[in-house]
Amino acid sequence: MYVNKPRTEPKRVLVVNKFYYRRGGDCVYTLNLEQMLRDHGHEVAVFAMQYPENLDSPWSVYFPREVSFQGSLGQKVHALDRVLGRGDVRDCFARLLRDFRPDVVHLNNIHSYLSPVLAEMAKRQGAKVVWTLHDYKLICPSYSCLRDGAVCEECFADSRAVWKRRCMKGSIAASAVAYLEARRWNAGRIQRSVDAFVCPSRFMARKMEQGGYDSRKLTVISNFINISPLPALDYQHRGDYYCYVGRLSPEKGVETLLKAASGVKMKLLVAGSGPLFAELKERYADTSHITFLGQLAGGAVAELLRQARFSVVPSEWYENNPFSIIESLCAGTPVLGADIGGIPELIDPDNGRLFAPGDAPTLAERIREMARLGADGHFDYTRIQADARQRFAADAHYRALLKIY
C-alpha cells in the first residue's frame, strides 16, 4: 500500500468510465473531464472496458476485456462475474493502480461493465475516491426510476422490487441479476469507499439522500461543456424551425413531442437515433413540417441548435442535468423543457418555458407560445448565451472539483 503526501492540487488523476468513446452523456463528460484536467497540468490516466468503438489510448493495455449479457453461457457467466466485481477487472485495475499511483480516482458510469469494486480497491490504496453520478443506478437497480413508462421510486426503500416487477427489460433473469448487484453494492458498502459523490443536479442529490446516502458526501456541481466561440444569432438570422436533439426512446418523450408538433404548423427538425427512430419516421412520413435528420456529428448539432428558434426537451423520466439543454443555452437558444427531474433547475422565464411531462396538448400550446415570444423579442439570445457560458464553463467546473479533490 502507498500513502500519498498532502498536496494542494493532485498531480495524478485516474478517470474511469465503462466506455471510452462518445456514446452518451456520461462518455462525453468523461472525455471532457480528461481533457480539462490535462489542460490544467494534471497527469491523467483512464480506465474503461475494451470495446471496438473505444478511442485510442495508451492506457488501453490495462482495460479488462469486453463483457456481454447476451450470447453463450460462458459469456453470461463472465458478465455475472463482472457484476459481482470478480475476475479480470480486479487484476487489470490493480495493475493500473500500482503503475500509475493516482492521488484521485474519479469514477463515472462503472456498474455492470466494470464494477463498484474499483472504489474499494482505490480506497485501500490510499487514493481519494470521487464519483460523478450520471443516472440513478445507486438507488434504482434499473437505472431510470421508471416502470411501465411511469416514474417509480419503489426500489429506494427495497431493491427487491426490481426483481418482483421485472424492471430490467421485462426479464426475470436480468432483473434478478440487477437485484443481486444492488444487494452486493448497497449504499452502506459503497459509501465506505467513496469520499464524495458529484450530483449534477440538486434534484439528484435529493433523490440520493432519499435513497439512503449521506448528504455530507453529496456535492452538486453542474455538468460542463467545451464552449464554442461562435456568437449567438439574433431572431432575424435564425432558421424558421425549432428542434429536438437526443435519443429517440420512450423515456425521452419524443412521441409526446411529435404528437403535439403534428398539430402545430411550424417546422420541427429531429436530430438523433434510437430504438424508436424507424417507427416514428415512418409514422410521421406524411407530416411535411416534421423532418428526421438522424444522428448528426457534434459540429452539425451545434449549428442546428445555434440556428433554431428554440429547442425542446420533452423527457418523461428523471433527467439529471441534460447536455441537450446546456448545449442549447450555450448556443443562445431558449429551451422548452418538461417540468421533471433536474430540468427546471436549468430553465427560467428569461431562457425558456416549462410544461407538464407527457401532456401533448399543453406542449402544443407552449410551442406556439415560444414562437410568439421569439417573434415579439422576448428572448435576449446574446444574454442567454453569455449566462450559460459562464454557468457551464469548464473553469467553473474545475474550480468546484478542486475543492473536492
Short mmCIF file of C-alpha atoms in Angstrom, two decimals:
data_model
loop_
_atom_site.label_atom_id
_atom_site.label_comp_id
_atom_site.label_asym_id
_atom_site.label_seq_id
_atom_site.Cartn_x
_atom_site.Cartn_y
_atom_site.Cartn_z
CA MET A 1 0.00 0.00 0.00
CA TYR A 2 1.19 3.53 -0.69
CA VAL A 3 0.13 6.71 1.07
CA ASN A 4 0.08 9.99 -0.85
CA LYS A 5 1.65 13.09 0.59
CA PRO A 6 -0.75 16.01 1.17
CA ARG A 7 -0.95 18.32 -1.83
CA THR A 8 -2.82 21.48 -2.62
CA GLU A 9 -3.72 20.07 -6.03
CA PRO A 10 -3.45 16.45 -7.13
CA LYS A 11 -0.99 15.67 -9.88
CA ARG A 12 -2.29 12.25 -10.89
CA VAL A 13 -5.97 11.60 -11.58
CA LEU A 14 -7.37 8.29 -12.79
CA VAL A 15 -10.63 8.81 -14.72
CA VAL A 16 -12.89 5.76 -15.01
CA ASN A 17 -15.91 5.05 -17.22
CA LYS A 18 -17.22 1.82 -18.70
CA PHE A 19 -16.92 3.07 -22.31
CA TYR A 20 -14.25 5.31 -23.81
CA TYR A 21 -15.93 6.98 -26.78
CA ARG A 22 -18.75 9.47 -27.29
CA ARG A 23 -21.58 7.03 -26.65
CA GLY A 24 -23.76 9.16 -24.34
CA GLY A 25 -23.69 11.99 -21.85
CA ASP A 26 -21.56 10.08 -19.34
CA CYS A 27 -18.94 9.37 -22.00
CA VAL A 28 -18.94 12.97 -23.23
CA TYR A 29 -18.40 14.15 -19.67
CA THR A 30 -15.60 11.61 -19.11
CA LEU A 31 -13.70 12.64 -22.23
CA ASN A 32 -14.17 16.34 -21.48
CA LEU A 33 -13.05 15.78 -17.88
CA GLU A 34 -9.90 14.03 -19.03
CA GLN A 35 -9.03 16.88 -21.39
CA MET A 36 -9.86 19.58 -18.83
CA LEU A 37 -7.59 18.02 -16.22
CA ARG A 38 -4.76 17.70 -18.73
CA ASP A 39 -5.24 21.34 -19.74
CA HIS A 40 -4.69 22.32 -16.10
CA GLY A 41 -1.42 20.41 -15.87
CA HIS A 42 -2.56 17.21 -14.22
CA GLU A 43 -1.28 13.80 -15.20
CA VAL A 44 -4.33 11.74 -16.22
CA ALA A 45 -4.84 8.02 -16.81
CA VAL A 46 -8.05 6.38 -17.97
CA PHE A 47 -9.67 3.02 -17.30
CA ALA A 48 -12.54 1.51 -19.29
CA MET A 49 -13.78 -1.78 -20.71
CA GLN A 50 -12.34 -2.99 -24.01
CA TYR A 51 -14.79 -2.12 -26.76
CA PRO A 52 -14.45 -1.89 -30.57
CA GLU A 53 -15.53 1.75 -30.74
CA ASN A 54 -13.21 2.99 -27.98
CA LEU A 55 -10.85 5.82 -28.82
CA ASP A 56 -7.15 5.07 -28.92
CA SER A 57 -5.44 5.39 -25.56
CA PRO A 58 -2.02 4.41 -24.22
CA TRP A 59 -3.86 3.15 -21.14
CA SER A 60 -5.92 0.60 -23.08
CA VAL A 61 -3.36 -2.11 -22.24
CA TYR A 62 -4.90 -2.08 -18.76
CA PHE A 63 -8.54 -2.33 -19.92
CA PRO A 64 -10.38 -5.55 -18.97
CA ARG A 65 -11.98 -7.47 -21.80
CA GLU A 66 -15.45 -6.72 -23.06
CA VAL A 67 -18.39 -8.44 -21.39
CA SER A 68 -21.75 -9.23 -22.94
CA PHE A 69 -25.01 -10.17 -21.26
CA GLN A 70 -26.08 -11.88 -24.49
CA GLY A 71 -24.58 -14.85 -26.28
CA SER A 72 -23.17 -18.06 -24.89
CA LEU A 73 -23.43 -19.38 -21.34
CA GLY A 74 -19.72 -18.69 -20.88
CA GLN A 75 -20.20 -15.04 -21.84
CA LYS A 76 -23.08 -14.68 -19.41
CA VAL A 77 -21.07 -16.24 -16.59
CA HIS A 78 -18.22 -13.84 -17.28
CA ALA A 79 -20.67 -10.93 -17.28
CA LEU A 80 -22.07 -12.05 -13.92
CA ASP A 81 -18.55 -12.20 -12.51
CA ARG A 82 -18.03 -8.63 -13.67
CA VAL A 83 -21.29 -7.50 -12.00
CA LEU A 84 -20.08 -9.02 -8.74
CA GLY A 85 -16.63 -7.48 -9.05
CA ARG A 86 -14.70 -10.68 -9.65
CA GLY A 87 -12.18 -11.82 -12.22
CA ASP A 88 -10.07 -9.83 -14.66
CA VAL A 89 -11.45 -6.39 -13.77
CA ARG A 90 -9.75 -6.62 -10.37
CA ASP A 91 -6.43 -7.76 -11.84
CA CYS A 92 -6.39 -5.07 -14.54
CA PHE A 93 -7.30 -2.27 -12.15
CA ALA A 94 -4.77 -3.43 -9.55
CA ARG A 95 -2.00 -3.24 -12.15
CA LEU A 96 -3.03 0.29 -13.14
CA LEU A 97 -3.21 1.45 -9.52
CA ARG A 98 0.25 0.03 -8.89
CA ASP A 99 1.80 1.53 -12.02
CA PHE A 100 0.07 4.94 -12.07
CA ARG A 101 -0.32 5.57 -8.31
CA PRO A 102 -3.19 8.09 -8.54
CA ASP A 103 -3.92 10.77 -5.99
CA VAL A 104 -7.58 10.78 -7.06
CA VAL A 105 -9.72 8.13 -8.72
CA HIS A 106 -12.68 9.82 -10.43
CA LEU A 107 -15.40 7.29 -11.21
CA ASN A 108 -18.26 7.80 -13.64
CA ASN A 109 -20.55 5.06 -15.01
CA ILE A 110 -18.98 1.81 -13.84
CA HIS A 111 -21.80 -0.60 -12.91
CA SER A 112 -22.16 -3.96 -14.66
CA TYR A 113 -19.47 -3.50 -17.34
CA LEU A 114 -16.80 -2.58 -14.77
CA SER A 115 -17.73 -2.74 -11.07
CA PRO A 116 -18.00 -0.69 -7.85
CA VAL A 117 -15.21 -2.92 -6.54
CA LEU A 118 -12.93 -0.31 -8.16
CA ALA A 119 -13.93 2.19 -5.47
CA GLU A 120 -12.92 -0.23 -2.73
CA MET A 121 -9.61 -1.04 -4.38
CA ALA A 122 -8.76 2.63 -4.91
CA LYS A 123 -9.62 3.50 -1.32
CA ARG A 124 -7.45 0.71 0.04
CA GLN A 125 -4.53 2.05 -1.99
CA GLY A 126 -4.84 5.50 -0.39
CA ALA A 127 -6.43 7.38 -3.28
CA LYS A 128 -9.27 9.83 -2.82
CA VAL A 129 -12.39 8.45 -4.50
CA VAL A 130 -14.81 10.81 -6.27
CA TRP A 131 -17.86 9.51 -8.14
CA THR A 132 -19.85 11.62 -10.62
CA LEU A 133 -23.39 10.27 -10.92
CA HIS A 134 -24.91 10.27 -14.40
CA ASP A 135 -28.00 8.19 -13.63
CA TYR A 136 -29.85 6.70 -10.66
CA LYS A 137 -28.22 3.25 -10.61
CA LEU A 138 -27.15 3.55 -6.97
CA ILE A 139 -30.75 3.87 -5.84
CA CYS A 140 -32.64 2.28 -8.77
CA PRO A 141 -31.23 -1.08 -9.98
CA SER A 142 -32.72 -0.50 -13.45
CA TYR A 143 -31.11 2.98 -13.69
CA SER A 144 -34.10 5.07 -14.76
CA CYS A 145 -36.67 5.25 -11.93
CA LEU A 146 -39.27 4.10 -14.48
CA ARG A 147 -41.65 1.17 -14.50
CA ASP A 148 -44.12 0.54 -17.31
CA GLY A 149 -43.44 4.04 -18.62
CA ALA A 150 -44.21 5.79 -15.34
CA VAL A 151 -41.94 7.22 -12.63
CA CYS A 152 -41.26 4.68 -9.86
CA GLU A 153 -39.26 5.01 -6.62
CA GLU A 154 -40.13 1.66 -5.04
CA CYS A 155 -36.52 0.45 -5.01
CA PHE A 156 -35.40 3.42 -2.94
CA ALA A 157 -36.79 1.55 0.06
CA ASP A 158 -36.50 -2.08 -1.09
CA SER A 159 -34.35 -3.17 -4.04
CA ARG A 160 -36.27 -6.46 -4.26
CA ALA A 161 -38.86 -4.55 -6.26
CA VAL A 162 -36.65 -4.68 -9.39
CA TRP A 163 -36.93 -8.48 -9.34
CA LYS A 164 -40.59 -8.62 -8.32
CA ARG A 165 -41.62 -6.12 -11.03
CA ARG A 166 -39.20 -7.45 -13.70
CA CYS A 167 -37.98 -3.91 -14.29
CA MET A 168 -34.95 -4.91 -16.37
CA LYS A 169 -36.26 -5.38 -19.91
CA GLY A 170 -39.25 -7.35 -18.58
CA SER A 171 -36.88 -10.25 -17.92
CA ILE A 172 -36.91 -12.13 -14.62
CA ALA A 173 -33.30 -13.26 -15.20
CA ALA A 174 -31.97 -9.77 -15.98
CA SER A 175 -33.97 -8.34 -13.08
CA ALA A 176 -32.58 -10.97 -10.72
CA VAL A 177 -29.03 -10.01 -11.73
CA ALA A 178 -29.85 -6.33 -11.14
CA TYR A 179 -31.19 -7.24 -7.69
CA LEU A 180 -28.04 -9.24 -6.83
CA GLU A 181 -25.92 -6.31 -7.94
CA ALA A 182 -27.91 -3.86 -5.81
CA ARG A 183 -27.68 -6.10 -2.76
CA ARG A 184 -23.94 -6.63 -3.16
CA TRP A 185 -23.17 -2.96 -3.79
CA ASN A 186 -25.57 -1.42 -1.31
CA ALA A 187 -25.48 2.17 -0.06
CA GLY A 188 -23.65 1.33 3.16
CA ARG A 189 -20.88 -0.59 1.41
CA ILE A 190 -20.38 1.93 -1.38
CA GLN A 191 -20.30 4.95 0.93
CA ARG A 192 -17.45 3.45 2.96
CA SER A 193 -15.18 3.67 -0.10
CA VAL A 194 -16.32 6.94 -1.70
CA ASP A 195 -15.21 10.32 -0.36
CA ALA A 196 -17.58 12.43 -2.45
CA PHE A 197 -20.44 11.92 -4.87
CA VAL A 198 -20.84 14.63 -7.51
CA CYS A 199 -24.53 15.18 -8.30
CA PRO A 200 -25.01 17.29 -11.45
CA SER A 201 -28.41 18.49 -10.19
CA ARG A 202 -29.97 19.37 -6.86
CA PHE A 203 -32.78 17.01 -7.78
CA MET A 204 -30.38 14.07 -7.98
CA ALA A 205 -28.83 15.00 -4.64
CA ARG A 206 -32.27 14.96 -3.01
CA LYS A 207 -33.08 11.57 -4.53
CA MET A 208 -29.73 10.12 -3.42
CA GLU A 209 -30.39 11.30 0.12
CA GLN A 210 -33.89 9.82 -0.09
CA GLY A 211 -32.27 6.54 -1.15
CA GLY A 212 -30.09 6.38 1.95
CA TYR A 213 -26.96 8.33 1.03
CA ASP A 214 -25.27 10.71 3.46
CA SER A 215 -25.95 14.34 2.44
CA ARG A 216 -22.47 15.29 3.67
CA LYS A 217 -20.98 13.25 0.84
CA LEU A 218 -23.23 14.74 -1.85
CA THR A 219 -21.97 17.79 -3.75
CA VAL A 220 -23.94 19.48 -6.53
CA ILE A 221 -21.81 20.52 -9.50
CA SER A 222 -23.48 21.05 -12.87
CA ASN A 223 -22.12 19.42 -16.00
CA PHE A 224 -19.88 21.48 -18.27
CA ILE A 225 -19.12 21.59 -21.97
CA ASN A 226 -16.29 22.75 -24.18
CA ILE A 227 -17.79 26.02 -25.35
CA SER A 228 -17.95 27.03 -29.00
CA PRO A 229 -16.57 30.51 -29.75
CA LEU A 230 -19.40 31.28 -32.21
CA PRO A 231 -21.67 34.18 -31.17
CA ALA A 232 -25.41 33.72 -30.78
CA LEU A 233 -27.59 34.62 -33.75
CA ASP A 234 -30.43 37.13 -33.38
CA TYR A 235 -34.02 36.21 -34.22
CA GLN A 236 -33.90 37.51 -37.80
CA HIS A 237 -30.89 35.36 -38.69
CA ARG A 238 -32.22 32.12 -37.24
CA GLY A 239 -33.87 29.38 -39.26
CA ASP A 240 -37.63 29.04 -39.37
CA TYR A 241 -37.69 25.92 -37.18
CA TYR A 242 -37.39 24.52 -33.68
CA CYS A 243 -35.60 21.29 -32.88
CA TYR A 244 -35.19 18.21 -30.75
CA VAL A 245 -31.70 16.77 -30.18
CA GLY A 246 -31.29 13.46 -28.39
CA ARG A 247 -32.05 9.78 -28.22
CA LEU A 248 -35.30 8.56 -29.75
CA SER A 249 -36.53 6.31 -26.95
CA PRO A 250 -39.73 6.19 -24.87
CA GLU A 251 -38.39 7.86 -21.72
CA LYS A 252 -37.28 10.90 -23.73
CA GLY A 253 -40.88 11.86 -24.50
CA VAL A 254 -40.30 12.08 -28.25
CA GLU A 255 -43.68 10.54 -29.03
CA THR A 256 -45.41 13.22 -26.95
CA LEU A 257 -43.45 15.91 -28.79
CA LEU A 258 -44.34 14.53 -32.23
CA LYS A 259 -47.99 14.22 -31.30
CA ALA A 260 -48.01 17.87 -30.21
CA ALA A 261 -45.89 19.05 -33.15
CA SER A 262 -48.13 17.39 -35.73
CA GLY A 263 -50.85 19.93 -34.92
CA VAL A 264 -48.57 22.98 -34.94
CA LYS A 265 -47.69 24.33 -38.38
CA MET A 266 -44.08 25.15 -37.61
CA LYS A 267 -41.09 23.16 -38.85
CA LEU A 268 -39.62 20.68 -36.37
CA LEU A 269 -36.20 19.12 -37.00
CA VAL A 270 -35.48 15.93 -35.06
CA ALA A 271 -31.80 15.01 -34.65
CA GLY A 272 -30.79 11.68 -33.15
CA SER A 273 -31.30 7.96 -33.37
CA GLY A 274 -32.52 5.21 -31.09
CA PRO A 275 -34.98 2.34 -30.81
CA LEU A 276 -37.96 4.44 -31.95
CA PHE A 277 -36.26 6.06 -34.94
CA ALA A 278 -37.57 3.84 -37.76
CA GLU A 279 -41.07 3.55 -36.30
CA LEU A 280 -41.53 7.28 -35.72
CA LYS A 281 -40.01 8.27 -39.04
CA GLU A 282 -42.48 6.01 -40.83
CA ARG A 283 -45.44 7.12 -38.71
CA TYR A 284 -44.84 10.81 -39.46
CA ALA A 285 -43.65 10.39 -43.03
CA ASP A 286 -46.65 12.33 -44.35
CA THR A 287 -46.29 15.20 -41.85
CA SER A 288 -44.39 17.60 -44.06
CA HIS A 289 -43.32 20.00 -41.32
CA ILE A 290 -41.53 17.27 -39.28
CA THR A 291 -38.13 16.16 -40.56
CA PHE A 292 -35.94 13.37 -39.12
CA LEU A 293 -32.25 14.14 -39.56
CA GLY A 294 -30.82 11.01 -37.96
CA GLN A 295 -27.59 11.04 -35.97
CA LEU A 296 -25.52 14.20 -36.51
CA ALA A 297 -21.87 14.92 -35.76
CA GLY A 298 -21.07 17.30 -32.91
CA GLY A 299 -20.41 20.31 -35.12
CA ALA A 300 -23.65 19.82 -37.02
CA VAL A 301 -25.61 19.55 -33.76
CA ALA A 302 -24.07 22.79 -32.50
CA GLU A 303 -25.03 24.62 -35.69
CA LEU A 304 -28.54 23.12 -35.68
CA LEU A 305 -29.08 24.44 -32.15
CA ARG A 306 -27.49 27.81 -32.91
CA GLN A 307 -29.86 28.49 -35.80
CA ALA A 308 -33.04 27.16 -34.14
CA ARG A 309 -35.74 29.47 -32.77
CA PHE A 310 -35.80 27.23 -29.71
CA SER A 311 -35.20 23.60 -28.72
CA VAL A 312 -37.50 21.15 -26.93
CA VAL A 313 -36.56 18.65 -24.21
CA PRO A 314 -39.77 16.64 -23.61
CA SER A 315 -38.41 13.96 -21.25
CA GLU A 316 -40.73 11.80 -19.18
CA TRP A 317 -38.14 10.40 -16.78
CA TYR A 318 -35.97 11.95 -14.07
CA GLU A 319 -33.48 13.76 -16.30
CA ASN A 320 -30.43 14.70 -14.31
CA ASN A 321 -28.56 17.61 -15.90
CA PRO A 322 -29.08 17.10 -19.65
CA PHE A 323 -26.38 18.19 -22.06
CA SER A 324 -29.08 18.92 -24.63
CA ILE A 325 -30.26 21.88 -22.53
CA ILE A 326 -26.77 23.07 -21.67
CA GLU A 327 -25.65 22.96 -25.31
CA SER A 328 -28.78 24.80 -26.44
CA LEU A 329 -28.39 27.60 -23.90
CA CYS A 330 -24.67 27.93 -24.68
CA ALA A 331 -25.70 28.47 -28.31
CA GLY A 332 -28.00 31.27 -27.15
CA THR A 333 -31.09 29.19 -27.96
CA PRO A 334 -34.01 29.12 -25.50
CA VAL A 335 -35.40 25.80 -24.30
CA LEU A 336 -38.91 24.43 -23.85
CA GLY A 337 -38.47 21.70 -21.26
CA ALA A 338 -40.54 19.18 -19.35
CA ASP A 339 -41.07 20.01 -15.69
CA ILE A 340 -39.38 16.88 -14.35
CA GLY A 341 -36.10 15.85 -12.70
CA GLY A 342 -33.29 18.37 -12.92
CA ILE A 343 -34.70 20.18 -15.97
CA PRO A 344 -36.44 23.01 -14.04
CA GLU A 345 -33.11 23.94 -12.45
CA LEU A 346 -31.79 24.98 -15.86
CA ILE A 347 -34.77 26.91 -17.23
CA ASP A 348 -36.16 30.27 -16.13
CA PRO A 349 -38.53 32.82 -17.75
CA ASP A 350 -35.61 34.54 -19.48
CA ASN A 351 -34.30 31.44 -21.28
CA GLY A 352 -37.35 29.26 -21.85
CA ARG A 353 -40.56 27.73 -20.58
CA LEU A 354 -41.70 24.51 -18.85
CA PHE A 355 -44.64 22.19 -19.49
CA ALA A 356 -46.11 19.14 -17.76
CA PRO A 357 -44.34 15.97 -18.99
CA GLY A 358 -46.44 13.70 -21.17
CA ASP A 359 -49.08 16.38 -21.83
CA ALA A 360 -49.22 16.77 -25.61
CA PRO A 361 -51.99 19.45 -25.72
CA THR A 362 -50.14 21.68 -23.24
CA LEU A 363 -46.89 21.11 -25.10
CA ALA A 364 -48.55 22.23 -28.34
CA GLU A 365 -49.68 25.44 -26.60
CA ARG A 366 -46.17 26.05 -25.27
CA ILE A 367 -44.65 25.53 -28.72
CA ARG A 368 -46.92 28.27 -30.07
CA GLU A 369 -46.07 30.45 -27.07
CA MET A 370 -42.32 30.03 -27.61
CA ALA A 371 -42.75 31.01 -31.27
CA ARG A 372 -44.70 34.14 -30.27
CA LEU A 373 -42.19 35.12 -27.59
CA GLY A 374 -39.34 34.88 -30.07
CA ALA A 375 -41.17 36.96 -32.66
CA ASP A 376 -42.04 39.58 -30.01
CA GLY A 377 -38.39 39.97 -28.98
CA HIS A 378 -38.81 38.46 -25.52
CA PHE A 379 -35.63 36.39 -25.64
CA ASP A 380 -32.25 38.08 -25.46
CA TYR A 381 -30.20 35.44 -27.28
CA THR A 382 -26.88 37.11 -26.51
CA ARG A 383 -27.69 37.25 -22.80
CA ILE A 384 -28.88 33.64 -22.76
CA GLN A 385 -25.59 32.57 -24.29
CA ALA A 386 -23.42 34.75 -22.02
CA ASP A 387 -25.13 33.50 -18.86
CA ALA A 388 -24.89 29.87 -19.94
CA ARG A 389 -21.26 30.09 -20.97
CA GLN A 390 -20.39 31.45 -17.55
CA ARG A 391 -22.51 28.90 -15.70
CA PHE A 392 -21.37 25.82 -17.62
CA ALA A 393 -17.76 26.77 -18.30
CA ALA A 394 -15.03 24.20 -17.81
CA ASP A 395 -13.10 26.54 -15.50
CA ALA A 396 -16.04 26.86 -13.13
CA HIS A 397 -16.42 23.08 -13.05
CA TYR A 398 -12.70 22.65 -12.48
CA ARG A 399 -12.64 25.04 -9.52
CA ALA A 400 -15.54 23.18 -7.92
CA LEU A 401 -13.83 19.82 -8.42
CA LEU A 402 -10.60 21.06 -6.88
CA LYS A 403 -12.44 21.72 -3.63
CA ILE A 404 -13.35 18.03 -3.57
CA TYR A 405 -10.03 16.67 -4.82
#
